[in-house]
mmCIF file of C-alpha atoms in Angstrom:
data_model
loop_
_atom_site.group_PDB
_atom_site.id
_atom_site.type_symbol
_atom_site.label_atom_id
_atom_site.label_comp_id
_atom_site.label_asym_id
_atom_site.label_seq_id
_atom_site.Cartn_x
_atom_site.Cartn_y
_atom_site.Cartn_z
ATOM 1 C CA MET A 211 129.262 -97.195 86.420
ATOM 2 C CA ARG A 212 131.535 -100.210 86.651
ATOM 3 C CA ARG A 213 134.632 -98.021 86.932
ATOM 4 C CA SER A 214 133.221 -96.427 90.079
ATOM 5 C CA PHE A 215 133.804 -99.737 91.872
ATOM 6 C CA LEU A 216 137.502 -98.840 91.947
ATOM 7 C CA THR A 217 136.765 -96.176 94.520
ATOM 8 C CA LEU A 218 136.120 -98.982 96.996
ATOM 9 C CA LEU A 219 139.741 -100.121 96.876
ATOM 10 C CA LEU A 220 141.115 -99.099 100.261
ATOM 11 C CA PRO A 221 144.629 -99.353 101.676
ATOM 12 C CA LEU A 222 145.406 -102.954 102.597
ATOM 13 C CA ALA A 223 145.469 -102.308 106.335
ATOM 14 C CA GLY A 224 142.068 -100.650 106.229
ATOM 15 C CA VAL A 225 140.598 -103.519 104.239
ATOM 16 C CA ALA A 226 141.868 -106.059 106.756
ATOM 17 C CA ALA A 227 140.499 -104.150 109.725
ATOM 18 C CA LEU A 228 137.078 -103.559 108.205
ATOM 19 C CA THR A 229 136.784 -107.143 106.994
ATOM 20 C CA THR A 230 137.592 -108.483 110.469
ATOM 21 C CA ALA A 231 134.922 -106.238 111.988
ATOM 22 C CA ALA A 232 132.364 -107.449 109.474
ATOM 23 C CA ILE A 233 133.045 -111.097 110.260
ATOM 24 C CA HIS A 234 132.277 -110.787 113.949
ATOM 25 C CA LYS A 235 129.175 -108.614 113.634
ATOM 26 C CA PRO A 236 126.489 -110.092 111.376
ATOM 27 C CA ALA A 237 124.851 -107.753 108.863
ATOM 28 C CA GLN A 238 127.300 -104.937 109.663
ATOM 29 C CA PHE A 239 129.347 -102.812 107.231
ATOM 30 C CA SER A 240 130.445 -104.591 104.050
ATOM 31 C CA LEU A 241 133.111 -103.412 101.633
ATOM 32 C CA PHE A 242 130.835 -104.501 98.792
ATOM 33 C CA SER A 243 127.862 -102.540 97.501
ATOM 34 C CA ILE A 244 124.534 -104.273 96.910
ATOM 35 C CA GLN A 245 125.125 -104.020 93.145
ATOM 36 C CA GLN A 246 128.463 -105.766 93.608
ATOM 37 C CA ASP A 247 126.766 -108.518 95.618
ATOM 38 C CA ILE A 248 124.422 -108.975 92.667
ATOM 39 C CA GLU A 249 127.194 -108.976 90.040
ATOM 40 C CA LEU A 250 129.492 -111.274 92.006
ATOM 41 C CA GLY A 251 126.610 -113.641 92.770
ATOM 42 C CA ALA A 252 125.615 -113.775 89.093
ATOM 43 C CA GLN A 253 129.143 -114.700 88.035
ATOM 44 C CA VAL A 254 129.515 -117.312 90.766
ATOM 45 C CA ALA A 255 126.096 -118.769 89.910
ATOM 46 C CA ARG A 256 126.966 -119.044 86.206
ATOM 47 C CA GLN A 257 130.174 -120.877 87.054
ATOM 48 C CA THR A 258 128.433 -123.101 89.614
ATOM 49 C CA ASP A 259 125.768 -123.974 87.041
ATOM 50 C CA SER A 260 128.466 -124.790 84.497
ATOM 51 C CA THR A 261 130.336 -127.012 86.942
ATOM 52 C CA TYR A 262 127.326 -129.106 87.932
ATOM 53 C CA ARG A 263 125.935 -129.147 84.386
ATOM 54 C CA ALA A 264 129.216 -130.652 83.172
ATOM 55 C CA LYS A 265 128.806 -133.382 85.792
ATOM 56 C CA GLY A 266 125.233 -134.009 84.666
ATOM 57 C CA GLN A 267 123.980 -133.057 88.150
ATOM 58 C CA LEU A 268 122.214 -129.755 87.538
ATOM 59 C CA LEU A 269 118.492 -130.363 87.125
ATOM 60 C CA GLU A 270 117.429 -128.064 84.296
ATOM 61 C CA ARG A 271 114.134 -126.246 84.704
ATOM 62 C CA SER A 272 113.068 -127.021 81.154
ATOM 63 C CA ARG A 273 113.309 -130.768 81.770
ATOM 64 C CA ASN A 274 111.980 -130.796 85.332
ATOM 65 C CA PRO A 275 109.100 -128.306 85.351
ATOM 66 C CA ARG A 276 107.019 -130.029 88.032
ATOM 67 C CA ALA A 277 109.911 -130.356 90.496
ATOM 68 C CA TYR A 278 110.648 -126.657 90.155
ATOM 69 C CA GLN A 279 106.989 -125.721 90.370
ATOM 70 C CA LEU A 280 106.783 -127.487 93.729
ATOM 71 C CA LEU A 281 110.069 -126.093 95.044
ATOM 72 C CA ASP A 282 109.374 -122.572 93.787
ATOM 73 C CA GLY A 283 106.092 -122.582 95.677
ATOM 74 C CA VAL A 284 107.940 -123.072 98.975
ATOM 75 C CA VAL A 285 110.617 -120.522 98.090
ATOM 76 C CA LYS A 286 108.035 -117.883 97.121
ATOM 77 C CA ARG A 287 106.116 -118.307 100.370
ATOM 78 C CA VAL A 288 109.304 -117.793 102.361
ATOM 79 C CA LEU A 289 110.489 -114.830 100.283
ATOM 80 C CA ASP A 290 107.106 -113.080 100.461
ATOM 81 C CA ASN A 291 107.084 -113.041 104.267
ATOM 82 C CA GLY A 292 107.621 -109.265 104.409
ATOM 83 C CA ASN A 293 111.000 -109.313 106.152
ATOM 84 C CA VAL A 294 113.467 -109.983 103.315
ATOM 85 C CA LYS A 295 115.343 -106.707 102.905
ATOM 86 C CA TYR A 296 116.537 -107.275 99.342
ATOM 87 C CA ARG A 297 113.411 -109.097 98.126
ATOM 88 C CA THR A 298 113.113 -106.944 94.999
ATOM 89 C CA GLN A 299 116.822 -106.305 94.365
ATOM 90 C CA PHE A 300 118.170 -109.876 94.343
ATOM 91 C CA PRO A 301 117.029 -112.376 91.673
ATOM 92 C CA TRP A 302 116.296 -115.111 94.230
ATOM 93 C CA ASP A 303 116.540 -118.140 91.987
ATOM 94 C CA VAL A 304 116.791 -121.678 93.338
ATOM 95 C CA LYS A 305 118.346 -124.663 91.593
ATOM 96 C CA ILE A 306 118.442 -128.377 92.336
ATOM 97 C CA ILE A 307 121.644 -130.407 92.265
ATOM 98 C CA LYS A 308 120.883 -134.083 91.697
ATOM 99 C CA ASP A 309 123.009 -135.952 94.213
ATOM 100 C CA ASP A 310 121.102 -138.131 96.658
ATOM 101 C CA ALA A 311 124.268 -138.833 98.643
ATOM 102 C CA VAL A 312 124.734 -135.169 99.621
ATOM 103 C CA GLN A 313 122.438 -133.577 102.197
ATOM 104 C CA ASN A 314 123.315 -129.929 101.798
ATOM 105 C CA ALA A 315 122.226 -126.509 100.544
ATOM 106 C CA PHE A 316 124.126 -123.278 100.021
ATOM 107 C CA ALA A 317 123.660 -119.672 98.938
ATOM 108 C CA THR A 318 125.756 -117.266 96.900
ATOM 109 C CA PRO A 319 125.815 -113.495 97.333
ATOM 110 C CA GLY A 320 122.899 -111.847 95.574
ATOM 111 C CA GLY A 321 120.320 -114.528 96.271
ATOM 112 C CA HIS A 322 121.187 -117.671 94.291
ATOM 113 C CA ILE A 323 120.216 -120.794 96.255
ATOM 114 C CA TYR A 324 121.327 -124.378 95.539
ATOM 115 C CA VAL A 325 119.626 -127.406 97.091
ATOM 116 C CA TYR A 326 120.858 -130.985 96.796
ATOM 117 C CA SER A 327 118.257 -133.675 96.141
ATOM 118 C CA GLY A 328 119.762 -135.620 99.048
ATOM 119 C CA LEU A 329 118.751 -132.868 101.474
ATOM 120 C CA VAL A 330 115.152 -132.758 100.242
ATOM 121 C CA LYS A 331 114.893 -136.539 100.616
ATOM 122 C CA PHE A 332 116.415 -136.385 104.111
ATOM 123 C CA LEU A 333 113.771 -133.954 105.392
ATOM 124 C CA ASP A 334 110.447 -135.140 106.828
ATOM 125 C CA ASN A 335 108.053 -132.313 105.973
ATOM 126 C CA GLU A 336 107.608 -129.048 104.098
ATOM 127 C CA SER A 337 108.146 -126.848 107.155
ATOM 128 C CA GLU A 338 111.631 -128.325 107.541
ATOM 129 C CA LEU A 339 112.392 -127.531 103.889
ATOM 130 C CA ALA A 340 111.042 -124.001 104.352
ATOM 131 C CA GLY A 341 113.178 -123.623 107.480
ATOM 132 C CA ILE A 342 116.388 -124.605 105.669
ATOM 133 C CA LEU A 343 115.521 -122.384 102.696
ATOM 134 C CA GLY A 344 114.835 -119.529 105.104
ATOM 135 C CA HIS A 345 118.238 -120.114 106.677
ATOM 136 C CA GLU A 346 119.977 -119.912 103.276
ATOM 137 C CA ILE A 347 117.944 -116.887 102.216
ATOM 138 C CA ALA A 348 119.078 -115.183 105.431
ATOM 139 C CA HIS A 349 122.734 -115.869 104.593
ATOM 140 C CA SER A 350 122.272 -113.936 101.334
ATOM 141 C CA ASP A 351 119.880 -111.253 102.555
ATOM 142 C CA ARG A 352 121.908 -110.554 105.705
ATOM 143 C CA ARG A 353 125.012 -110.524 103.484
ATOM 144 C CA HIS A 354 126.817 -113.241 105.432
ATOM 145 C CA SER A 355 127.864 -114.932 102.173
ATOM 146 C CA THR A 356 129.686 -111.877 100.858
ATOM 147 C CA GLN A 357 131.439 -111.219 104.148
ATOM 148 C CA MET A 358 132.586 -114.828 104.497
ATOM 149 C CA LEU A 359 133.924 -114.786 100.936
ATOM 150 C CA GLN A 360 135.816 -111.581 101.774
ATOM 151 C CA LYS A 361 137.366 -113.380 104.723
ATOM 152 C CA GLN A 362 138.264 -116.539 102.808
ATOM 153 C CA TYR A 363 139.387 -115.140 99.447
ATOM 154 C CA GLY A 364 140.174 -111.492 100.093
ATOM 155 C CA THR A 365 138.418 -108.338 98.947
ATOM 156 C CA SER A 366 140.927 -107.672 96.163
ATOM 157 C CA LEU A 367 140.239 -111.000 94.445
ATOM 158 C CA LEU A 368 136.451 -110.570 94.701
ATOM 159 C CA LEU A 369 136.554 -107.030 93.327
ATOM 160 C CA GLY A 370 138.815 -108.258 90.527
ATOM 161 C CA ILE A 371 136.223 -110.859 89.572
ATOM 162 C CA VAL A 372 133.413 -108.273 89.633
ATOM 163 C CA LEU A 373 135.485 -105.934 87.462
ATOM 164 C CA GLY A 374 136.538 -108.702 85.085
ATOM 165 C CA ASN A 375 140.215 -108.358 85.990
ATOM 166 C CA ARG A 376 140.667 -111.894 87.301
ATOM 167 C CA SER A 377 141.173 -115.136 85.426
ATOM 168 C CA ASN A 378 138.421 -117.666 84.880
ATOM 169 C CA SER A 379 140.386 -120.176 86.958
ATOM 170 C CA GLN A 380 139.983 -117.919 89.990
ATOM 171 C CA LEU A 381 136.234 -117.715 89.395
ATOM 172 C CA VAL A 382 136.126 -121.521 89.150
ATOM 173 C CA GLN A 383 137.976 -121.730 92.471
ATOM 174 C CA LEU A 384 135.589 -119.270 94.077
ATOM 175 C CA ALA A 385 132.477 -121.041 92.771
ATOM 176 C CA ALA A 386 133.762 -124.375 94.030
ATOM 177 C CA GLY A 387 134.390 -122.878 97.457
ATOM 178 C CA VAL A 388 130.973 -121.276 97.938
ATOM 179 C CA GLY A 389 129.307 -124.586 98.755
ATOM 180 C CA GLN A 390 131.948 -125.306 101.387
ATOM 181 C CA LEU A 391 131.864 -121.979 103.213
ATOM 182 C CA LYS A 392 131.851 -122.474 106.976
ATOM 183 C CA PHE A 393 129.937 -119.693 108.646
ATOM 184 C CA SER A 394 130.831 -118.339 112.065
ATOM 185 C CA ARG A 395 128.705 -119.047 115.138
ATOM 186 C CA ASP A 396 127.261 -115.526 115.005
ATOM 187 C CA TYR A 397 126.219 -115.903 111.385
ATOM 188 C CA GLU A 398 124.643 -119.306 111.986
ATOM 189 C CA LEU A 399 122.612 -118.067 114.942
ATOM 190 C CA ASP A 400 121.562 -114.979 112.989
ATOM 191 C CA ALA A 401 120.410 -117.107 110.015
ATOM 192 C CA ASP A 402 118.530 -119.435 112.379
ATOM 193 C CA LYS A 403 116.741 -116.505 114.002
ATOM 194 C CA TYR A 404 115.748 -114.993 110.681
ATOM 195 C CA SER A 405 114.562 -118.367 109.428
ATOM 196 C CA THR A 406 111.943 -118.334 112.211
ATOM 197 C CA ILE A 407 111.065 -114.689 111.461
ATOM 198 C CA TYR A 408 110.637 -115.443 107.766
ATOM 199 C CA LEU A 409 108.492 -118.525 108.368
ATOM 200 C CA ASN A 410 106.363 -116.644 110.893
ATOM 201 C CA GLY A 411 105.718 -114.006 108.235
ATOM 202 C CA THR A 412 104.395 -116.652 105.838
ATOM 203 C CA ARG A 413 101.459 -117.267 108.218
ATOM 204 C CA TYR A 414 101.646 -120.827 106.911
ATOM 205 C CA TYR A 415 104.739 -122.725 108.025
ATOM 206 C CA ASP A 416 105.597 -124.081 111.444
ATOM 207 C CA CYS A 417 108.423 -121.619 111.982
ATOM 208 C CA ASP A 418 110.772 -123.861 113.955
ATOM 209 C CA GLY A 419 111.048 -126.008 110.819
ATOM 210 C CA ALA A 420 114.837 -125.756 110.734
ATOM 211 C CA ALA A 421 114.993 -127.296 114.218
ATOM 212 C CA GLY A 422 113.383 -130.453 112.836
ATOM 213 C CA PHE A 423 116.341 -130.931 110.539
ATOM 214 C CA PHE A 424 118.859 -130.572 113.371
ATOM 215 C CA ILE A 425 116.906 -132.920 115.644
ATOM 216 C CA LYS A 426 116.904 -135.621 112.969
ATOM 217 C CA ALA A 427 120.579 -135.032 112.154
ATOM 218 C CA GLU A 428 121.553 -135.376 115.825
ATOM 219 C CA LYS A 429 119.608 -138.615 116.151
ATOM 220 C CA GLN A 430 121.193 -140.014 113.015
ATOM 221 C CA GLY A 431 124.765 -139.154 113.997
ATOM 222 C CA GLY A 432 127.707 -141.326 112.998
ATOM 223 C CA GLY A 433 129.088 -141.521 109.495
ATOM 224 C CA GLY A 434 125.778 -140.552 107.940
ATOM 225 C CA THR A 435 125.688 -137.046 109.416
ATOM 226 C CA PRO A 436 124.423 -134.585 106.759
ATOM 227 C CA GLU A 437 127.075 -132.504 105.003
ATOM 228 C CA PHE A 438 124.993 -129.442 105.894
ATOM 229 C CA LEU A 439 126.402 -129.738 109.412
ATOM 230 C CA SER A 440 129.987 -129.613 108.135
ATOM 231 C CA THR A 441 129.358 -126.326 106.333
ATOM 232 C CA HIS A 442 126.879 -125.023 108.924
ATOM 233 C CA PRO A 443 128.327 -126.235 112.235
ATOM 234 C CA ASN A 444 126.031 -126.757 115.200
ATOM 235 C CA PRO A 445 126.957 -124.298 117.974
ATOM 236 C CA GLY A 446 125.544 -126.165 120.931
ATOM 237 C CA SER A 447 122.047 -125.000 121.834
ATOM 238 C CA ARG A 448 120.954 -124.308 118.268
ATOM 239 C CA ILE A 449 117.788 -126.407 118.426
ATOM 240 C CA THR A 450 116.729 -124.781 121.687
ATOM 241 C CA ASN A 451 117.338 -121.290 120.304
ATOM 242 C CA ILE A 452 115.220 -121.953 117.210
ATOM 243 C CA GLN A 453 112.390 -123.436 119.278
ATOM 244 C CA LYS A 454 112.455 -120.551 121.761
ATOM 245 C CA SER A 455 112.301 -118.022 118.933
ATOM 246 C CA ALA A 456 109.344 -119.861 117.366
ATOM 247 C CA GLN A 457 107.525 -120.025 120.711
ATOM 248 C CA ALA A 458 108.081 -116.317 121.304
ATOM 249 C CA LEU A 459 106.616 -115.589 117.875
ATOM 250 C CA GLY A 460 103.694 -117.921 118.564
ATOM 251 C CA CYS A 461 104.113 -119.943 115.382
ATOM 252 C CA ALA A 462 105.518 -123.268 116.571
ATOM 253 C CA SER A 463 102.470 -125.482 116.102
ATOM 254 C CA ARG A 464 101.059 -124.798 112.660
ATOM 255 C CA SER A 465 99.556 -127.665 110.699
ATOM 256 C CA VAL A 466 100.930 -127.758 107.161
ATOM 257 C CA SER A 467 99.943 -130.025 104.266
ATOM 258 C CA ASN A 468 102.823 -132.179 103.040
ATOM 259 C CA THR A 469 101.141 -133.406 99.845
ATOM 260 C CA ASN A 470 103.279 -131.260 97.546
ATOM 261 C CA PHE A 471 106.429 -131.989 99.543
ATOM 262 C CA ALA A 472 105.836 -135.732 99.305
ATOM 263 C CA GLU A 473 105.428 -135.378 95.539
ATOM 264 C CA LEU A 474 108.663 -133.368 95.287
ATOM 265 C CA LYS A 475 110.567 -136.079 97.161
ATOM 266 C CA ARG A 476 109.049 -138.760 94.946
ATOM 267 C CA ILE A 477 109.969 -137.184 91.624
ATOM 268 C CA LEU A 478 113.495 -136.090 92.479
#
């Protein structure tokens, strides 16, 4: 089955044209199959885990069961909203990077999500955490991550990694770059919109949760601006768009318990 991936190798000009089209139209045609998303994501996740484990920053599930129990509860609610296209195909695992100085989160292809402890501690309530997680889930489920990696690293290199024809140093480079991917305006707005759709489907969270993060980040400003904004730039009326979407869905004023969220912040 793996050899069949070679049939996706197109002439260079065709690859460039199709990749450009994919970048400007969210969730459009991708040169990668879903299985390749899964295989590439698994390799990138293994390397990302290895990198942060070597730094002593990857919180292992076996040593932090309560933190993951609390975080997994939020992730599961968001994933089970009924609108995640690849809910059963992608593994959808989430991992915590212990770095209180970094307020960021990122997703790989195939549904691997990484959240920095600094981001969790920056947020004020569980709906905001659910909103950011929904945003990252959308990047994977809408296949933004794969298409941005195609743009940044080239389809040939990514296929080489999937097929095992590329060196480990190139995989290390790719894994290091995933957390710094800068998504286009279209992708950011698409992920914001789907974050509200996902949270609405939970019938639990205030679905403009992601807006709360941006409001706080704008107020904070200055040198302490969260790194999330450097990798997920704010295209102007982002807060307004999220709030309008939540109002249209009728899910902007839900009352959510923050007991578990407060415990998660405390033990991280």
